[in-house]
Tab-separated table of C-alpha atoms and ligand atoms in Angstrom:
chain	number	residue	atom	x	y	z
A	132	MET	CA	112.433	109.777	108.703
A	133	PRO	CA	111.234	113.307	109.442
A	134	THR	CA	111.116	114.384	113.098
A	135	MET	CA	111.079	117.556	115.158
A	136	GLY	CA	113.674	116.150	117.556
A	137	ALA	CA	113.349	115.697	121.338
A	138	LEU	CA	113.646	112.057	120.430
A	139	HIS	CA	112.295	109.324	122.723
A	140	ALA	CA	111.828	105.557	122.615
A	141	GLY	CA	108.921	105.937	120.144
A	142	HIS	CA	111.255	107.625	117.677
A	143	SER	CA	114.050	105.084	118.207
A	144	ALA	CA	111.659	102.206	117.514
A	145	LEU	CA	110.691	103.946	114.280
A	146	ILE	CA	114.349	104.545	113.331
A	147	ARG	CA	115.099	100.854	113.951
A	148	ARG	CA	112.165	99.961	111.707
A	149	ALA	CA	113.599	102.251	109.016
A	150	VAL	CA	117.007	100.597	109.372
A	151	GLN	CA	115.390	97.157	108.964
A	152	ILE	CA	113.476	98.209	105.859
A	153	ALA	CA	116.449	100.027	104.342
A	154	LYS	CA	118.683	96.944	104.457
A	155	ALA	CA	122.021	98.320	103.210
A	156	ARG	CA	120.665	101.710	102.095
A	157	PRO	CA	121.330	104.796	104.238
A	158	VAL	CA	118.767	105.974	106.804
A	159	VAL	CA	118.557	109.728	107.296
A	160	VAL	CA	116.732	111.157	110.311
A	161	THR	CA	115.775	114.793	109.819
A	162	ILE	CA	115.445	116.998	112.871
A	163	PHE	CA	113.677	120.259	112.193
A	164	VAL	CA	111.209	122.123	114.392
A	165	ASN	CA	108.972	123.450	111.652
A	166	ARG	CA	107.514	126.824	112.509
A	167	THR	CA	104.827	126.656	109.792
A	168	GLN	CA	102.978	123.715	111.355
A	169	PHE	CA	102.527	125.284	114.808
A	170	ASN	CA	99.369	127.247	115.467
A	171	GLU	CA	100.526	128.589	118.812
A	172	THR	CA	103.716	130.678	118.955
A	173	GLU	CA	104.186	129.596	122.552
A	174	ASP	CA	104.029	125.900	121.629
A	175	PHE	CA	106.713	126.514	118.954
A	176	ALA	CA	108.899	128.508	121.362
A	177	ARG	CA	108.562	125.915	124.125
A	178	TYR	CA	109.077	122.877	121.910
A	179	PRO	CA	112.028	120.983	123.462
A	180	ARG	CA	115.293	121.218	121.494
A	181	THR	CA	117.866	118.570	122.439
A	182	LEU	CA	120.047	118.105	119.355
A	183	GLU	CA	123.069	116.451	120.993
A	184	ALA	CA	121.029	113.844	122.846
A	185	ASP	CA	118.956	113.320	119.673
A	186	ALA	CA	122.067	112.595	117.602
A	187	GLU	CA	123.012	109.925	120.135
A	188	VAL	CA	119.529	108.344	119.931
A	189	CYS	CA	119.861	108.248	116.128
A	190	ARG	CA	123.316	106.677	116.315
A	191	ALA	CA	122.220	104.050	118.849
A	192	ALA	CA	119.203	103.119	116.712
A	193	GLY	CA	121.425	102.602	113.654
A	194	ALA	CA	120.722	105.712	111.583
A	195	THR	CA	123.338	106.603	108.981
A	196	ALA	CA	123.012	110.362	109.245
A	197	VAL	CA	121.180	113.168	110.981
A	198	PHE	CA	120.005	116.074	108.849
A	199	ALA	CA	119.290	119.043	111.104
A	200	PRO	CA	118.973	121.955	108.685
A	201	ALA	CA	118.813	125.612	109.656
A	202	GLU	CA	115.559	127.381	108.853
A	203	GLU	CA	117.245	129.185	105.913
A	204	VAL	CA	118.057	125.834	104.311
A	205	VAL	CA	114.481	124.594	104.474
A	206	TYR	CA	112.938	127.962	103.638
A	207	PRO	CA	115.609	130.048	101.855
A	208	ARG	CA	114.895	133.747	101.849
A	209	GLY	CA	113.376	134.800	98.569
A	210	MET	CA	112.552	131.245	97.498
A	211	LYS	CA	108.833	130.669	97.263
A	212	ILE	CA	108.003	127.371	98.923
A	213	ASN	CA	104.479	126.483	97.921
A	214	ALA	CA	102.517	124.265	100.233
A	215	PRO	CA	101.088	121.523	97.989
A	216	PRO	CA	97.286	121.584	97.540
A	217	LEU	CA	95.755	119.843	100.521
A	218	PRO	CA	94.058	116.483	99.974
A	219	PRO	CA	90.456	116.213	101.326
A	220	VAL	CA	91.651	114.066	104.264
A	221	ALA	CA	93.556	117.160	105.478
A	222	THR	CA	90.566	119.526	105.365
A	223	GLU	CA	87.296	117.599	105.716
A	224	PRO	CA	87.285	115.367	108.819
A	225	GLY	CA	86.776	118.197	111.348
A	226	LEU	CA	89.428	116.737	113.680
A	227	GLU	CA	93.079	117.973	113.733
A	228	ASP	CA	92.203	120.024	110.635
A	229	ALA	CA	89.538	121.893	112.636
A	230	PHE	CA	91.317	122.159	115.992
A	231	ARG	CA	94.704	123.119	114.507
A	232	PRO	CA	93.888	125.290	111.483
A	233	GLY	CA	96.851	125.491	109.120
A	234	HIS	CA	98.670	122.595	110.794
A	235	PHE	CA	98.400	120.124	107.912
A	236	ALA	CA	99.274	122.834	105.372
A	237	GLY	CA	102.510	123.315	107.352
A	238	VAL	CA	103.087	119.558	107.600
A	239	CYS	CA	102.587	119.017	103.859
A	240	GLN	CA	104.802	121.995	103.060
A	241	VAL	CA	107.709	120.823	105.213
A	242	VAL	CA	107.406	117.131	104.329
A	243	LYS	CA	107.391	117.924	100.616
A	244	ARG	CA	110.373	120.257	101.049
A	245	LEU	CA	112.303	117.690	103.135
A	246	PHE	CA	111.591	115.105	100.437
A	247	GLU	CA	113.129	117.506	97.869
A	248	LEU	CA	116.213	117.994	100.026
A	249	VAL	CA	116.766	114.365	101.110
A	250	ARG	CA	115.281	112.538	98.071
A	251	PRO	CA	114.276	109.366	99.925
A	252	SER	CA	112.897	106.231	98.274
A	253	THR	CA	110.933	105.446	101.439
A	254	ALA	CA	109.674	107.630	104.282
A	255	VAL	CA	108.733	106.387	107.735
A	256	PHE	CA	105.983	107.888	109.911
A	257	GLY	CA	104.466	106.872	113.259
A	258	GLU	CA	100.886	105.735	113.804
A	259	LYS	CA	100.865	107.958	116.901
A	260	ASP	CA	99.991	110.756	114.472
A	261	TRP	CA	97.421	108.708	112.569
A	262	GLN	CA	95.781	111.648	110.830
A	263	GLN	CA	99.162	113.015	109.723
A	264	LEU	CA	100.022	109.581	108.321
A	265	GLN	CA	96.841	109.548	106.206
A	266	VAL	CA	97.461	113.143	105.088
A	267	VAL	CA	101.050	112.364	104.034
A	268	ARG	CA	99.950	109.209	102.174
A	269	ALA	CA	97.282	111.228	100.335
A	270	MET	CA	99.727	114.052	99.572
A	271	VAL	CA	102.316	111.613	98.179
A	272	ALA	CA	99.622	110.022	95.958
A	273	GLN	CA	98.238	113.395	94.854
A	274	GLU	CA	101.674	114.826	94.013
A	275	ARG	CA	102.619	111.519	92.324
A	276	LEU	CA	105.821	111.315	94.354
A	277	ASP	CA	107.721	108.069	93.894
A	278	ILE	CA	108.166	107.531	97.631
A	279	GLY	CA	106.925	104.596	99.690
A	280	VAL	CA	105.282	105.595	102.975
A	281	VAL	CA	105.804	103.073	105.764
A	282	SER	CA	104.336	103.305	109.265
A	283	GLY	CA	105.295	101.984	112.686
A	284	PRO	CA	103.028	101.329	115.705
A	285	THR	CA	102.610	103.725	118.634
A	286	ILE	CA	105.084	103.123	121.441
A	287	ARG	CA	103.606	103.625	124.921
A	288	ASP	CA	104.718	103.890	128.508
A	289	PRO	CA	103.748	100.860	130.628
A	290	ASP	CA	100.664	102.781	131.864
A	291	GLY	CA	99.455	103.188	128.280
A	292	LEU	CA	100.349	106.852	127.750
A	293	ALA	CA	101.658	107.264	124.197
A	294	LEU	CA	105.214	108.613	124.218
A	295	SER	CA	105.312	112.212	123.050
A	296	SER	CA	107.907	114.969	123.186
A	297	ARG	CA	105.247	117.106	124.899
A	298	ASN	CA	104.892	114.673	127.843
A	299	VAL	CA	107.851	116.352	129.594
A	300	ARG	CA	105.564	119.332	130.135
A	301	LEU	CA	103.081	117.258	132.173
A	302	GLY	CA	103.226	117.688	135.956
A	303	PRO	CA	102.663	114.613	138.196
A	304	ASP	CA	98.884	115.254	138.449
A	305	ASP	CA	98.612	115.950	134.707
A	306	ARG	CA	100.491	112.766	134.015
A	307	ARG	CA	97.876	110.734	135.950
A	308	ILE	CA	95.041	112.484	134.108
A	309	ALA	CA	96.753	111.928	130.748
A	310	ARG	CA	96.411	108.150	131.093
A	311	ALA	CA	92.687	108.614	130.465
A	312	LEU	CA	93.341	109.073	126.747
A	313	TYR	CA	94.523	105.491	126.374
A	314	ARG	CA	91.894	104.203	128.816
A	315	SER	CA	89.231	105.851	126.673
A	316	LEU	CA	90.527	104.009	123.584
A	317	GLN	CA	90.354	100.753	125.539
A	318	ALA	CA	86.802	101.557	126.661
A	319	ALA	CA	85.870	102.208	123.021
A	320	GLY	CA	87.271	98.824	122.051
A	321	GLU	CA	84.756	97.133	124.327
A	322	ARG	CA	81.793	98.615	122.422
A	323	SER	CA	80.759	97.230	119.071
A	324	ASP	CA	78.826	100.286	117.839
A	325	PRO	CA	80.577	103.572	116.958
A	326	THR	CA	78.061	105.716	118.865
A	327	GLY	CA	78.476	103.660	122.038
A	328	ALA	CA	82.236	103.706	121.599
A	329	GLU	CA	82.264	107.496	121.253
A	330	ALA	CA	80.077	107.882	124.366
A	331	ALA	CA	82.414	105.564	126.320
A	332	MET	CA	85.482	107.579	125.278
A	333	ARG	CA	83.889	110.883	126.240
A	334	ALA	CA	82.741	109.529	129.610
A	335	THR	CA	86.227	108.205	130.423
A	336	MET	CA	87.929	111.467	129.463
A	337	ARG	CA	85.344	113.644	131.199
A	338	THR	CA	85.605	111.678	134.477
A	339	ALA	CA	89.387	112.115	134.439
A	340	ASP	CA	89.147	115.881	133.810
A	341	VAL	CA	90.611	115.858	130.316
A	342	GLY	CA	89.412	118.878	128.297
A	343	ILE	CA	87.909	116.921	125.393
A	344	GLU	CA	88.436	118.232	121.878
A	345	TYR	CA	87.160	115.155	120.070
A	346	ALA	CA	86.616	111.461	120.721
A	347	VAL	CA	85.411	109.711	117.580
A	348	VAL	CA	85.356	106.511	115.557
A	349	ARG	CA	86.158	107.178	111.892
A	350	ASP	CA	87.113	105.457	108.656
A	351	ALA	CA	90.806	104.692	109.182
A	352	GLU	CA	91.867	106.069	105.779
A	353	THR	CA	89.459	108.853	104.783
A	354	LEU	CA	88.848	109.883	108.435
A	355	GLY	CA	85.189	110.356	107.444
A	356	PRO	CA	82.276	108.575	109.128
A	357	PRO	CA	82.585	104.746	109.303
A	358	GLN	CA	81.481	103.076	106.051
A	359	GLY	CA	80.233	99.483	105.934
A	360	SER	CA	82.984	96.969	106.579
A	361	ARG	CA	85.898	99.365	106.044
A	362	THR	CA	88.591	99.508	108.739
A	363	CYS	CA	87.975	102.070	111.492
A	364	ARG	CA	90.109	103.981	113.937
A	365	ALA	CA	89.239	105.522	117.305
A	366	LEU	CA	90.796	108.999	117.627
A	367	VAL	CA	90.968	111.285	120.651
A	368	ALA	CA	92.363	114.726	121.454
A	369	GLY	CA	92.207	116.671	124.665
A	370	ARG	CA	93.875	119.177	126.921
A	371	VAL	CA	95.564	118.142	130.132
A	372	GLY	CA	96.589	121.271	131.957
A	373	LYS	CA	98.331	123.385	129.316
A	374	VAL	CA	99.330	120.432	127.179
A	375	ARG	CA	97.363	119.188	124.186
A	376	LEU	CA	97.547	115.426	123.704
A	377	ILE	CA	96.323	113.139	120.920
A	378	ASP	CA	96.051	109.361	120.675
A	379	ASN	CA	94.384	106.715	118.531
A	380	ALA	CA	93.940	102.980	118.169
A	381	GLY	CA	92.436	100.451	115.789
A	382	TRP	CA	88.701	100.006	116.377
A	383	PRO	CA	87.429	97.580	117.446
A	384	MET	CA	90.667	97.408	119.409
A	385	GLU	CA	93.383	95.072	118.152
A	386	GLY	CA	96.056	94.592	120.827
A	387	THR	CA	97.631	97.810	122.028
A	388	GLY	CA	97.234	99.777	118.753
B	666	AMP	P1	107.530	114.156	116.109
B	666	AMP	O1	108.861	114.705	115.843
B	666	AMP	O2	107.356	113.700	117.540
B	666	AMP	O3	106.402	115.002	115.636
B	666	AMP	O4	107.398	112.819	115.296
B	666	AMP	C1	108.315	112.285	114.398
B	666	AMP	C2	107.776	110.937	113.968
B	666	AMP	O5	107.776	110.054	115.092
B	666	AMP	C3	106.330	111.007	113.470
B	666	AMP	O6	106.175	110.168	112.346
B	666	AMP	C4	105.544	110.525	114.667
B	666	AMP	O7	104.311	109.936	114.318
B	666	AMP	C5	106.487	109.495	115.258
B	666	AMP	N1	106.195	109.261	116.683
B	666	AMP	C6	106.079	110.200	117.659
B	666	AMP	N2	105.745	109.622	118.828
B	666	AMP	C7	105.662	108.287	118.597
B	666	AMP	C8	105.344	107.150	119.414
B	666	AMP	N3	105.037	107.265	120.703
B	666	AMP	N4	105.355	105.924	118.829
B	666	AMP	C9	105.645	105.803	117.507
B	666	AMP	N5	105.942	106.823	116.693
B	666	AMP	C10	105.950	108.054	117.221
């Protein structure tokens, strides 16, 4: 299970899921803050690093080992680490791909490299990062890697805010505003047409003072426009103070997504 550390209850739920799936096989949690997937140097520099506490979270959740490599192990000097060619789902939707240029190239590069180093039979990713999950699935298929990709649901605070390592950077006012992301997904779930759902999400986020980046209903797998009876996902991104937050849920809403 690849992570960037600063582990919270969302990560531990995912580790426990990995432990369940693995049965007697070892579960390795990687902790590596990957420079190549950040588009803002400041975001990379300020990313919380809490290795000792993280190791304890991993132990408590039943992980077998923590792999926290130094940068030189992941990207050895002189070794050319090619980012795999990006699948269309990583370049065409106009969502994370557009707002964080280069992000998915960095994600695919590090995930592929971590797969080389750890050689897992199964990899576990959270639905919190829905677009990343679809990108990794597509990359694994495209590269013909013999690795099963398993996902776990988004874990939320009681007020609906999806747990994220970046939430610690939210002040008390920001924190109240940030709830609007989940409320917007709920509002979308009450509308049966994608256009109405998108308008409802934007209105909820705008009223709360979230700086909207996108609020859309898309095909859950291709992340393109909804097609016929295929499964859809509502996806939002916005800025609350200095912090960028993303969230998503099944659409029409099924439970807490
Ligand atoms: P991160 O290190 O936070 O980028 O994420 C490591 C893994 O944990 C990714 O697969 C994320 O999707 C997943 N994850 C992060 N936050 C949550 C959450 N609130 N609920 C479930 N999974 C999460």
